[in-house]
Tab-separated table of C-alpha atoms in Angstrom:
chain	number	residue	atom	x	y	z
P	16	UNK	CA	52.751	115.740	119.064
P	17	UNK	CA	49.913	117.875	120.447
P	18	UNK	CA	50.195	121.646	120.110
P	19	UNK	CA	51.080	123.221	123.462
P	20	UNK	CA	48.786	126.224	123.808
P	21	UNK	CA	46.909	125.635	127.057
P	22	UNK	CA	44.292	123.479	125.316
P	23	UNK	CA	46.510	120.435	124.789
P	24	UNK	CA	44.412	118.135	126.988
P	25	UNK	CA	41.161	118.982	125.220
P	26	UNK	CA	42.838	118.682	121.808
P	27	UNK	CA	44.411	115.327	122.646
P	28	UNK	CA	41.180	114.023	124.163
P	29	UNK	CA	38.946	114.898	121.206
P	30	UNK	CA	41.569	113.720	118.702
P	31	UNK	CA	41.771	110.220	120.203
P	32	UNK	CA	38.011	110.074	120.694
P	33	UNK	CA	37.538	110.812	116.996
P	34	UNK	CA	40.378	108.474	115.988
P	35	UNK	CA	38.648	105.640	117.816
P	36	UNK	CA	35.395	106.414	116.008
P	37	UNK	CA	37.130	106.545	112.620
P	38	UNK	CA	38.634	103.111	113.282
P	39	UNK	CA	35.322	101.683	114.484
P	40	UNK	CA	33.477	102.916	111.417
P	41	UNK	CA	36.154	101.509	109.100
P	42	UNK	CA	35.475	98.129	110.748
P	43	UNK	CA	31.723	98.473	110.351
P	44	UNK	CA	31.087	99.274	114.021
P	45	UNK	CA	28.553	102.076	114.415
P	46	UNK	CA	27.300	101.825	118.020
P	47	UNK	CA	29.875	104.101	119.648
P	48	UNK	CA	29.780	106.576	116.764
P	49	UNK	CA	26.002	106.865	117.047
P	50	UNK	CA	26.217	107.309	120.812
P	51	UNK	CA	28.729	110.163	120.554
P	52	UNK	CA	26.848	111.702	117.642
P	53	UNK	CA	23.710	111.854	119.786
P	54	UNK	CA	25.633	113.732	122.477
P	55	UNK	CA	26.802	116.224	119.857
P	56	UNK	CA	23.289	116.591	118.453
P	57	UNK	CA	21.865	117.386	121.906
P	58	UNK	CA	24.727	119.637	122.998
P	59	UNK	CA	23.129	123.032	122.316
P	60	UNK	CA	20.050	122.294	124.401
P	61	UNK	CA	22.193	120.704	127.116
P	62	UNK	CA	24.305	123.854	127.419
P	63	UNK	CA	21.389	126.269	127.247
P	64	UNK	CA	19.861	124.438	130.232
P	65	UNK	CA	22.709	125.663	132.445
P	66	UNK	CA	22.584	129.283	131.374
P	67	UNK	CA	24.513	129.612	128.138
P	68	UNK	CA	22.923	131.916	125.572
P	69	UNK	CA	22.283	129.981	122.381
P	70	UNK	CA	23.470	132.758	120.088
P	71	UNK	CA	26.898	132.852	121.776
P	72	UNK	CA	27.648	129.135	121.530
P	73	UNK	CA	25.655	127.848	118.567
P	74	UNK	CA	28.544	128.374	116.138
P	75	UNK	CA	30.591	125.762	118.046
P	76	UNK	CA	27.704	123.343	118.544
P	77	UNK	CA	26.610	123.615	114.922
P	78	UNK	CA	30.170	123.031	113.738
P	79	UNK	CA	30.429	119.900	115.903
P	80	UNK	CA	27.054	118.557	114.725
P	81	UNK	CA	28.062	119.161	111.102
P	82	UNK	CA	31.414	117.428	111.676
P	83	UNK	CA	29.632	114.251	112.821
P	84	UNK	CA	27.404	113.999	109.750
P	85	UNK	CA	28.128	111.004	107.537
P	86	UNK	CA	29.007	113.278	104.639
P	87	UNK	CA	31.569	115.267	106.660
P	88	UNK	CA	33.039	112.838	109.177
P	89	UNK	CA	36.628	111.791	108.286
P	90	UNK	CA	36.656	108.524	106.381
P	91	UNK	CA	40.171	107.507	107.379
P	92	UNK	CA	43.196	108.391	109.499
P	93	UNK	CA	44.676	110.640	106.816
P	94	UNK	CA	41.515	112.749	106.626
P	95	UNK	CA	41.350	113.016	110.413
P	96	UNK	CA	44.975	114.122	110.666
P	97	UNK	CA	44.420	116.690	107.916
P	98	UNK	CA	41.482	118.143	109.849
P	99	UNK	CA	43.429	118.428	113.107
P	100	UNK	CA	46.409	119.935	111.290
P	101	UNK	CA	44.196	122.945	110.520
P	102	UNK	CA	44.545	125.155	113.623
P	103	UNK	CA	41.378	127.123	112.850
P	104	UNK	CA	38.876	124.353	112.161
P	105	UNK	CA	40.175	121.983	114.840
P	106	UNK	CA	39.960	124.789	117.409
P	107	UNK	CA	36.172	124.771	117.010
P	108	UNK	CA	36.087	121.202	118.352
P	109	UNK	CA	38.551	122.064	121.116
P	110	UNK	CA	36.399	124.963	122.297
P	111	UNK	CA	33.318	122.749	121.935
P	112	UNK	CA	34.989	120.316	124.375
P	113	UNK	CA	35.588	123.136	126.832
P	114	UNK	CA	31.911	124.069	126.637
P	115	UNK	CA	30.787	120.491	127.254
P	116	UNK	CA	33.195	120.179	130.171
P	117	UNK	CA	31.893	123.399	131.721
P	118	UNK	CA	28.300	122.389	131.003
P	119	UNK	CA	28.722	119.044	132.739
P	120	UNK	CA	30.296	120.706	135.775
P	121	UNK	CA	27.409	123.191	135.962
P	122	UNK	CA	24.804	120.438	135.606
P	123	UNK	CA	26.424	118.403	138.411
P	124	UNK	CA	27.983	121.106	140.583
P	125	UNK	CA	26.015	120.645	143.796
P	126	UNK	CA	26.171	116.857	144.078
P	127	UNK	CA	29.418	116.095	142.276
P	128	UNK	CA	32.003	118.876	142.119
P	129	UNK	CA	31.646	121.812	144.495
P	130	UNK	CA	33.216	120.013	147.449
P	131	UNK	CA	36.362	119.155	145.469
P	132	UNK	CA	37.011	122.665	144.186
P	133	UNK	CA	39.847	124.619	145.750
P	134	UNK	CA	39.841	128.390	145.673
P	135	UNK	CA	37.227	131.007	146.352
P	136	UNK	CA	34.507	129.953	143.922
P	137	UNK	CA	30.961	130.479	145.155
P	138	UNK	CA	29.225	129.060	142.081
P	139	UNK	CA	29.830	126.736	139.155
P	140	UNK	CA	29.620	129.767	136.874
P	141	UNK	CA	32.489	131.459	138.738
P	142	UNK	CA	34.601	128.318	138.620
P	143	UNK	CA	34.037	127.603	134.929
P	144	UNK	CA	34.580	131.239	133.927
P	145	UNK	CA	38.055	131.152	135.497
P	146	UNK	CA	39.162	127.513	135.266
P	147	UNK	CA	37.473	125.919	132.236
P	148	UNK	CA	36.261	128.351	129.601
P	149	UNK	CA	39.406	130.484	128.939
P	150	UNK	CA	41.172	129.071	125.885
P	151	UNK	CA	44.642	129.210	127.463
P	152	UNK	CA	43.655	127.612	130.781
P	153	UNK	CA	45.363	124.283	131.432
P	154	UNK	CA	43.185	121.334	132.313
P	155	UNK	CA	43.128	119.944	135.852
P	156	UNK	CA	41.914	116.615	137.157
P	157	UNK	CA	38.403	117.874	137.893
P	158	UNK	CA	37.937	118.946	134.277
P	159	UNK	CA	39.270	115.591	133.069
P	160	UNK	CA	36.763	113.741	135.241
P	161	UNK	CA	33.916	115.947	133.984
P	162	UNK	CA	34.732	115.381	130.314
P	163	UNK	CA	35.210	111.628	130.774
P	164	UNK	CA	31.887	111.325	132.592
P	165	UNK	CA	30.063	113.382	129.986
P	166	UNK	CA	31.372	111.237	127.129
P	167	UNK	CA	31.304	108.043	129.224
P	168	UNK	CA	34.874	107.089	128.376
P	169	UNK	CA	37.780	106.001	130.576
P	170	UNK	CA	41.191	107.584	130.247
P	171	UNK	CA	44.690	106.698	131.381
P	172	UNK	CA	47.028	109.615	132.098
P	173	UNK	CA	50.702	108.795	132.503
P	174	UNK	CA	52.310	111.481	134.661
P	175	UNK	CA	55.993	112.028	133.926
P	176	UNK	CA	58.337	113.437	136.561
P	177	UNK	CA	59.350	117.088	136.489
P	178	UNK	CA	62.965	116.327	135.590
P	179	UNK	CA	63.773	116.298	131.864
P	180	UNK	CA	65.812	113.129	132.429
P	181	UNK	CA	62.967	111.354	134.231
P	182	UNK	CA	61.467	108.369	132.442
P	183	UNK	CA	59.333	107.104	135.312
P	184	UNK	CA	55.596	107.662	135.126
P	185	UNK	CA	52.650	107.288	137.456
P	186	UNK	CA	49.408	106.062	135.902
P	187	UNK	CA	46.050	107.545	136.864
P	188	UNK	CA	42.790	106.123	135.523
P	189	UNK	CA	39.829	108.488	135.336
P	190	UNK	CA	36.271	108.127	134.104
P	191	UNK	CA	33.586	105.445	134.519
P	192	UNK	CA	35.164	102.350	136.060
P	193	UNK	CA	32.972	99.976	134.065
P	194	UNK	CA	34.405	101.273	130.783
P	195	UNK	CA	37.650	100.004	129.245
P	196	UNK	CA	40.423	102.550	128.822
P	197	UNK	CA	40.150	104.023	125.335
P	198	UNK	CA	42.239	107.208	125.605
P	199	UNK	CA	45.878	107.399	126.693
P	200	UNK	CA	47.701	110.664	127.345
P	201	UNK	CA	51.148	111.507	128.677
P	202	UNK	CA	51.450	114.483	131.014
P	203	UNK	CA	54.748	116.229	131.554
P	204	UNK	CA	54.587	119.456	133.602
P	205	UNK	CA	52.582	121.965	131.590
P	206	UNK	CA	51.720	119.750	128.625
P	207	UNK	CA	49.675	116.729	127.519
P	208	UNK	CA	50.638	114.490	124.587
P	209	UNK	CA	48.884	111.557	122.944
P	210	UNK	CA	50.429	108.146	123.551
P	211	UNK	CA	49.467	104.617	122.479
P	212	UNK	CA	49.782	101.313	124.369
P	213	UNK	CA	52.348	98.947	122.869
P	214	UNK	CA	49.774	96.418	121.699
P	215	UNK	CA	48.052	99.043	119.536
P	216	UNK	CA	51.329	100.301	118.122
P	217	UNK	CA	52.411	96.788	117.177
P	218	UNK	CA	49.091	96.150	115.470
């Protein structure tokens, strides 16, 4: 179960993304790992391009780059779970995800996002400062789209009804349509949890 602290979407997203990479590497598949690693390696420059000051964000970017090194990356599921069980270390990756989400929105504000934003936000900086960067701010659909597009992954979110007795869900697919779904999350009002399709559970 994902910790419910306002960052549950980002935590669930990065956990499953890393879990998929751990599995791929254990099967000798390196292509996706190398692709994501390159995004991590370029993250500091990418964020500086949209106005972030390097000295204020480099601790998160450097942590993420170090995490993806062969010598540090979790070798198996147990090691990955141990890392995410540490609320301090795992929070560095969660905040790193928030930065990347905000950075992607800022990079693509004019042509991609500004017309879908509700509220009185004149600039991408205003929007991200209020809706993305605060650590306790829940994630909305726009942020989900931004993160999926940045990482080029497709996600399925199962939305559960507001009633505690409700078991019916509505599925929403977000991210590049040409990609297969690789991340599944369950949303019940106020919280995201990781879920797995039955075929993966049975295997």
